[in-house]
Every structure is written in C-alpha cells, then in structure tokens.
XYZ file of C-alpha atoms in Angstrom:
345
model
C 64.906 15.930 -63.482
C 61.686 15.842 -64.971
C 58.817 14.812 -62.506
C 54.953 14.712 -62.006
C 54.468 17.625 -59.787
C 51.074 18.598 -57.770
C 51.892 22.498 -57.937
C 49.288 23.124 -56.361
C 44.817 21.366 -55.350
C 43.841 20.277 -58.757
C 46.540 21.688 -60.623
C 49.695 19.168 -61.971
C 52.580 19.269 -64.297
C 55.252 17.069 -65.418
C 58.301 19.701 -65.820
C 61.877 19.493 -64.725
C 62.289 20.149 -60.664
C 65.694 20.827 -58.761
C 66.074 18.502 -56.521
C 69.463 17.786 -54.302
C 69.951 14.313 -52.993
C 73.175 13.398 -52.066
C 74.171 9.435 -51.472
C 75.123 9.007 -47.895
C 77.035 5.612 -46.813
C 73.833 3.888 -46.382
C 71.909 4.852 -48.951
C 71.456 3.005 -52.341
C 70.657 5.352 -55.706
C 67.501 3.725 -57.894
C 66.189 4.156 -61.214
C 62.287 4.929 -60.496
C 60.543 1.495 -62.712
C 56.869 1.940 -61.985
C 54.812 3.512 -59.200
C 51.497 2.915 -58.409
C 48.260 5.691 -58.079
C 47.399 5.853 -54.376
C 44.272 6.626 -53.240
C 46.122 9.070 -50.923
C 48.097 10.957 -53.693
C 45.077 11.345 -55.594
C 43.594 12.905 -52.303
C 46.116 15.383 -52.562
C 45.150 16.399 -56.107
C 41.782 16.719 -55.560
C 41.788 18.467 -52.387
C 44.913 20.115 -51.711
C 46.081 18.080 -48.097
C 44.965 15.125 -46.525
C 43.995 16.314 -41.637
C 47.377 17.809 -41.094
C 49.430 17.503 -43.831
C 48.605 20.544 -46.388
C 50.578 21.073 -49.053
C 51.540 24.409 -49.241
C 54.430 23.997 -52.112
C 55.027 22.259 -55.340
C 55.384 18.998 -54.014
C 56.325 15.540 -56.463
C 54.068 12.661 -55.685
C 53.795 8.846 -55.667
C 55.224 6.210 -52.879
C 54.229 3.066 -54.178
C 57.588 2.167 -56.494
C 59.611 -0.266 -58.052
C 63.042 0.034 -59.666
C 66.470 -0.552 -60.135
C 69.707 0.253 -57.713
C 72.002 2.298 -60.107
C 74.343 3.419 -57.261
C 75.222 2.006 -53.666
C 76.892 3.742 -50.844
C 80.050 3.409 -49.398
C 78.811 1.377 -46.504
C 75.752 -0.775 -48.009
C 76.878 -4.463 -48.540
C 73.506 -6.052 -48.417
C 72.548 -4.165 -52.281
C 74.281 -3.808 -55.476
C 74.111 -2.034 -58.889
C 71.584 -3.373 -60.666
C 69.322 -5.175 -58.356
C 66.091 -4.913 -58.854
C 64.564 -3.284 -55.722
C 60.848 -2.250 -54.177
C 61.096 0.373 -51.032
C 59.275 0.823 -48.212
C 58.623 4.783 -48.538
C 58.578 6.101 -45.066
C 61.545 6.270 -42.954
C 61.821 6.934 -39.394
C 64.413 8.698 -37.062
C 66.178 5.420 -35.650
C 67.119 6.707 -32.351
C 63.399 8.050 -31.626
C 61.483 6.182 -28.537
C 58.960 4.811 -31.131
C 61.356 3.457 -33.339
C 63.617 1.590 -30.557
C 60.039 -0.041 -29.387
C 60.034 -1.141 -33.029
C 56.477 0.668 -33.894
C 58.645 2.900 -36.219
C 56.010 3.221 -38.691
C 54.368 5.689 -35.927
C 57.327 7.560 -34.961
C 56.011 11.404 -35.265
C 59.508 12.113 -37.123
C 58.568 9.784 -40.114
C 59.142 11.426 -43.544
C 57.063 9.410 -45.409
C 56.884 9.930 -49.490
C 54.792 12.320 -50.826
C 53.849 13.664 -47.479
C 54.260 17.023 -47.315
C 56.957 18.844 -47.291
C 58.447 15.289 -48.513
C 58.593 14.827 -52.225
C 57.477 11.425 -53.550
C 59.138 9.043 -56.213
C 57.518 9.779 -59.513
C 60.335 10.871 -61.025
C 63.519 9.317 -62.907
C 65.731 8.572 -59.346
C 65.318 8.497 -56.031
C 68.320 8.603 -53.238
C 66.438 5.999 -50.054
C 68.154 4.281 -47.160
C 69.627 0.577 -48.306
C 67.746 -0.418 -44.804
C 64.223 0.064 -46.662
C 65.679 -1.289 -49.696
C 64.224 -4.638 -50.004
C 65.728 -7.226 -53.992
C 63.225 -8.928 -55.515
C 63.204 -11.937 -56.645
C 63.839 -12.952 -60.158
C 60.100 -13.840 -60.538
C 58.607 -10.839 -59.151
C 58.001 -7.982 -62.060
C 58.235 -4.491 -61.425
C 54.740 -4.202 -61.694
C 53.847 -6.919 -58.680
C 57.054 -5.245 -56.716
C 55.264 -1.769 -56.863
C 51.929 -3.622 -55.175
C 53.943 -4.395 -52.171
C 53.656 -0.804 -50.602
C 49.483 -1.487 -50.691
C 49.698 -5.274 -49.879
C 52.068 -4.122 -46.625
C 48.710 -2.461 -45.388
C 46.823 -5.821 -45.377
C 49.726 -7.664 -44.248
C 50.345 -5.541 -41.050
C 46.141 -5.725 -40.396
C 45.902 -9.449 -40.553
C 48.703 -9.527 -38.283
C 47.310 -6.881 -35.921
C 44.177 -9.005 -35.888
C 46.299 -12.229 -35.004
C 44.293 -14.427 -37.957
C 44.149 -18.326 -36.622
C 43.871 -20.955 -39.068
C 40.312 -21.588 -40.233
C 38.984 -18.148 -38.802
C 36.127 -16.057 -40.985
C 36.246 -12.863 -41.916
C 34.319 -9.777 -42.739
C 36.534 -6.929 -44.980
C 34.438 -4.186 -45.554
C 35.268 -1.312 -48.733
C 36.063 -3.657 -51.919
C 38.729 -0.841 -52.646
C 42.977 -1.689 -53.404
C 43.194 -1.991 -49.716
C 40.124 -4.072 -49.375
C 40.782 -6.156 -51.282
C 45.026 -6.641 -50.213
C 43.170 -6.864 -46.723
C 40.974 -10.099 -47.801
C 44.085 -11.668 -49.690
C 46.213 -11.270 -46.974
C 43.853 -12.276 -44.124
C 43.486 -15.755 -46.446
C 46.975 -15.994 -46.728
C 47.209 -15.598 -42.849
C 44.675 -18.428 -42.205
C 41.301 -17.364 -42.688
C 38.993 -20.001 -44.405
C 36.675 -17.605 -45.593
C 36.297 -13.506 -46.032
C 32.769 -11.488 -46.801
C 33.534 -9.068 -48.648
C 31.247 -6.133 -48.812
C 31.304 -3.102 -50.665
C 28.304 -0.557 -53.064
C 30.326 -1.017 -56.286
C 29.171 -4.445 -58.315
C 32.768 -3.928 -60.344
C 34.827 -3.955 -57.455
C 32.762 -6.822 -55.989
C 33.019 -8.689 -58.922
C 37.171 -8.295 -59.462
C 37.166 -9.686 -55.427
C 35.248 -12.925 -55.983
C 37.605 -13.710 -59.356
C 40.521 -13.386 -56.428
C 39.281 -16.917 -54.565
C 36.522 -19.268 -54.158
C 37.014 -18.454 -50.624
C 35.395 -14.920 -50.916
C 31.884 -14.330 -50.802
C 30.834 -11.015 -51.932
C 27.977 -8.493 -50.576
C 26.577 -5.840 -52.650
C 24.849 -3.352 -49.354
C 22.656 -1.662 -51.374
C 20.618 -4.629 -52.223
C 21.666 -7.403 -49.209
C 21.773 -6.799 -45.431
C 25.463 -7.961 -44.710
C 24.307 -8.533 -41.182
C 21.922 -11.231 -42.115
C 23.699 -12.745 -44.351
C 26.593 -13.422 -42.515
C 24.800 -14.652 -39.352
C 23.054 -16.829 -41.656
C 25.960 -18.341 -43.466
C 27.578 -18.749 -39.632
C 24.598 -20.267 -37.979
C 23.945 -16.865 -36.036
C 27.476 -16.890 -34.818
C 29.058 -14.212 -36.578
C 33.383 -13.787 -37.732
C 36.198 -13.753 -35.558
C 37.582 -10.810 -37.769
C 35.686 -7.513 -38.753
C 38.140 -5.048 -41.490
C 37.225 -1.735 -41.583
C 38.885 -0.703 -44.628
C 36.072 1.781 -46.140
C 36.563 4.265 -44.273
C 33.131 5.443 -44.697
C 31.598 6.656 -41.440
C 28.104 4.283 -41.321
C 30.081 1.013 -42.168
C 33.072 1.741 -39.440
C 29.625 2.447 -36.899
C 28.938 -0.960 -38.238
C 31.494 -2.976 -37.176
C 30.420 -5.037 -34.223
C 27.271 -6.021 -35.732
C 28.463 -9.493 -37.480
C 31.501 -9.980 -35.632
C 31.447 -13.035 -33.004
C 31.581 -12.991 -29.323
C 35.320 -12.776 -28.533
C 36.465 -11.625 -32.242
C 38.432 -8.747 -33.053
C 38.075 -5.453 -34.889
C 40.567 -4.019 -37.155
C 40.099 -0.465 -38.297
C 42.310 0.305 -42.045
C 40.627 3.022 -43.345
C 41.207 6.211 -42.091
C 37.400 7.359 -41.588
C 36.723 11.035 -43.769
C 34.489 12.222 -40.402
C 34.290 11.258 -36.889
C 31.477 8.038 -36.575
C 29.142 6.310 -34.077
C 31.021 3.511 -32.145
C 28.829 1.435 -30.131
C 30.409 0.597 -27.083
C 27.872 -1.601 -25.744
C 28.286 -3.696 -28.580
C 31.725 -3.856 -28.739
C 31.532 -4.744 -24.517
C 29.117 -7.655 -24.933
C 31.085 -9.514 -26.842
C 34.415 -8.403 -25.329
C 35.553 -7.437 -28.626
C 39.319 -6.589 -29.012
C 40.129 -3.632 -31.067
C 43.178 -2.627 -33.568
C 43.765 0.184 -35.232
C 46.413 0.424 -38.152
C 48.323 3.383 -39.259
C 50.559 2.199 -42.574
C 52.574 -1.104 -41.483
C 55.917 -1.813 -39.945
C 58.580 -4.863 -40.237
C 56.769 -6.134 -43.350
C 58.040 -5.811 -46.808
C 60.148 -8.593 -46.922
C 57.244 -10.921 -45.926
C 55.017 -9.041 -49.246
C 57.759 -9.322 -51.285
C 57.743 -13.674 -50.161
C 54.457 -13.667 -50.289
C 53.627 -12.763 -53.534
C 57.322 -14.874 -54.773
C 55.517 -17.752 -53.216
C 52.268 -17.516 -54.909
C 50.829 -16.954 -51.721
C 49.194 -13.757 -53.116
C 48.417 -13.041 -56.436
C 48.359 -9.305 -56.344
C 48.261 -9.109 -60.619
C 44.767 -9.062 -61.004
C 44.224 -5.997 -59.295
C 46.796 -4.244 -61.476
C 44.156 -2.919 -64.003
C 45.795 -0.081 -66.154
C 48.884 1.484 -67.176
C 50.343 4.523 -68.207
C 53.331 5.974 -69.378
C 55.283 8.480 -67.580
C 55.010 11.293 -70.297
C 50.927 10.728 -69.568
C 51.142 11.158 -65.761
C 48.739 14.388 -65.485
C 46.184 12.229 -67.776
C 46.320 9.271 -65.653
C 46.105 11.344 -62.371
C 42.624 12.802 -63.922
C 41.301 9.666 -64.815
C 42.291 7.932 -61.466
C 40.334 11.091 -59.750
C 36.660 10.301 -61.361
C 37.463 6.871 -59.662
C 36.325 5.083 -62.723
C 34.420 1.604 -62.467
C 36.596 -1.495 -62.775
C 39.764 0.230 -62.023
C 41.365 -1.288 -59.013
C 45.143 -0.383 -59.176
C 46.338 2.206 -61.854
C 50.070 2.477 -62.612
C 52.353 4.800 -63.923
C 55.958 3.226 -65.773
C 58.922 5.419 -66.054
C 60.947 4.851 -69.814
C-alpha cells in the first residue's frame, strides 16, 4: 500500500511498501482518516533517530490517527465495521511486570508507532489491538479524534501532578504539548496557568484558548517576577516543564510555591542544572512523564464534553498525496503553526 516513508535522515517518499498484517481475534482492521505531524516524527526526519531509537531501515511514520474500523476480529465484541475509531499507538506486552502494575505505557517491550523498527500509521490501513481501539462519539471529527494522542500527554501530566480545584499553574514551552498541558491542567481544576514561551505566535494562539491563561514572552519579561507578583510572592502549586529546553527545565523551582509540585513533559535535548536546594526548601514533589497510560477514553470525553477545545490548535492541512511537502514545511517549524495534519482520501 502506498505510504509516507522516512527511507532514510532527511530523505522521504510516498511509494507503495509491503507490509504483512494479519487480523488476529482481537484486533480490529481501520481505514487510516487523518494523522497528525508530531514533533517526534519530524525529529526523525531531520535527524535520523531520536537517544536510542535509530532508524536504520525504511521505516513509515505518524502515530497520532483517526479512522474508521473496516474489519473486526473474531473475538472483538466491544467494535464494529464502521465505527469511527482514534487509537492509542503504543501497545505493551500484557503479561510484562510493568504492565500488570498498570504503568504499561513504560513497559520496555512497548512497540510504540513509528518507533523504530515499528512502522507508523500514515498509510491507507492499519491492523491495532480492539483493546487500544477507543469509538468516538458522533460529535467528535476525525480531525479532533487525531488530537487525542497529544492531548493524552497533558492529560496523564495534570494527573501526575494531582491538580486541586482552584490551584495555579506555570506550563512552560507554548508548543502542541504546551499548550494540551495548560488545557488540560484547567480542565483538571486549575484557576489559572502562566504560560511562557520565546515565540509571540505561539503565545498569542494560547491566550485565544481561555481568559484563564496569562501569557509570558521570556525574552522581554522575567517569568519569575511576574508570577510572584501576580501571587503576592507566593508562587504556583504546579510548575510544567514541557520545553524541553535545558535553561527553562534548570528553571523550574524558581516560581513554584512551597509544597507544589514539578512535572517534567518534555524530554530535555541535553542533560540540565537541577537545583536541589531549591527543590528541598520547599519540599517540592517531583513527576516525570514518559507518554501517558489509562487515558484515551477520558480525551476522547473530554473534548465530547466541551471540556477541551482542542480545534484551535489544529492549524493546517494536507492531503495525503502532499505528505513529503508537509513533512518539509512542518521541519522549518514555521510561525503560527501549532498542529499540522495530514488526511488520507
């Protein structure tokens, strides 16, 4: 079938790839709808592997996918043809120690789309488990469904941080997970989120998302000061790290309140400063996320509620015969794009 394939760092085609996947009693068949750009699987274009994982074959990419079931198992009941489905894109071994603590999502067995040697969903149809496999409702496009893989990573850090109602919070890196991260930490209770990031664009798109952001341009305003000032010295409960970028995760204890709790999201690009004395002082608790776990179906209600509107950060579109283009736009990381997706005919 034809499919967007990284052949190899900064070289893509979309060509026809063999690729076997039998339907196994559990697993559900889906048309491929639309799939959004991650950061990640540009990451992979652009530099060939992302730590560990190098791709060293043709590999297809894209996790972040909607569609429709076209075929069902022998043994799914809880699916059937023509549902329209979003699906969480890695899978675990079931039996492994991590998986029966139910932290599955860091079981060191996961094959997790477009991770290599595991070919991603850009492509007509995928064969996935009926157990990651989550309907949509009838008000929930394709477009909003393929969101839910991004919004899953906000999700499982406000619940990592354990949000209480009326709690502030810092996000830091106005980025798709960013800003996922400040939507979901509102939806989780927070009465306010600073939002902080060097791009006005991206700072800009976050303050249209509620009254209850305030953005922070750091090149021209200590966040620091600002937020101690707009807390009467006292600082957030709730510090996201979701840059990634080595000064602002060394950063983190420096607004956050005596007792409050530190969430790192982004995966930092080089080891940082981490201030320990800091961090003691105020007896700060500290997460760290890796992807999410036992949270799709609570996207997928939040964003059928209203909850979250995750359709303003869906900011251009392509067509699946212009995935190579869209791959090279989405790797200048042009200004005002927040979420790029691809739709399959």
């Amino acid at each position: 079938m034809k499919s967007l394939v990284l052949e190899e760092k900064l070289k893509l085609s979309l060509r026809d790839f063999p690729i076997d996947e039998p339907l196994g009693p559990r697993d559900v068949r889906i048309g491929i709808h639309t799939v959004g750009i991650c950061g990640s699987d540009v990451h992979y274009y652009t530099h060939g592997g992302i730590g560990q994982f190098i791709v060293k074959a043709p590999m297809i990419l894209g996790h972040e996918a909607s569609g429709t079931v076209t075929e069902v198992g022998a043994d799914v009941t809880n699916l059937k043809v023509g549902d329209r489905v979003c699906m969480e894109p890695g899978i675990p071994d079931p039996n492994s120690r991590a998986s029966r603590l139910g932290m599955y999502n860091i079981d060191p067995a996961v094959r997790f789309w477009a991770t290599p040697p595991v070919h991603g969903c850009l492509r007509p149809s995928v064969v996935h488990p009926a157990d990651y496999t989550f309907k949509l409702p009838d008000n929930v496009s394709f477009a909003e469904a393929a969101m839910v893989e991004p919004l899953a990573v906000g999700v499982h850090a406000a619940t990592k941080a354990k949000v209480k109602p009326g709690d502030v919070a810092l996000v830091q890196g106005a980025g798709p997970i960013g800003l996922v991260t400040a939507l979901s930490a509102l939806a989780a209770g927070c009465a306010h989120v600073f939002l902080t990031d060097v791009d006005d664009t991206k700072l800009e798109i976050g303050a249209a998302l509620s009254r209850a952001i305030t953005t922070i341009n750091i090149t021209r305003q200590d966040a620091t000061a600002e937020i101690l000032k707009a807390t009467e010295g006292w600082g957030v409960e709730c510090v996201f790290e979701c840059s990634g970028h080595p000064r602002a995760a060394g950063q983190v204890f420096d607004a956050l309140c005596p007792g409050g709790v530190v969430v790192f999201v982004g995966i930092p690009v080089e080891p940082f400063h981490y201030d320990l004395g800091k961090a003691m002082v105020r007896e700060a608790r500290v997460e760290q996320i890796f992807r999410y776990a036992h949270v799709f179906p609570r996207c997928v209600g939040l964003i059928a509620s209203g909850a979250i509107d995750v359709k303003p950060l869906i900011t251009r579109t392509f067509a699946f015969q212009d995935s190579v283009h869209a791959f090279e736009v989405a790797a200048t990381a042009p200004k005002g794009q927040v979420k790029m997706q691809i739709e399959l005919p």
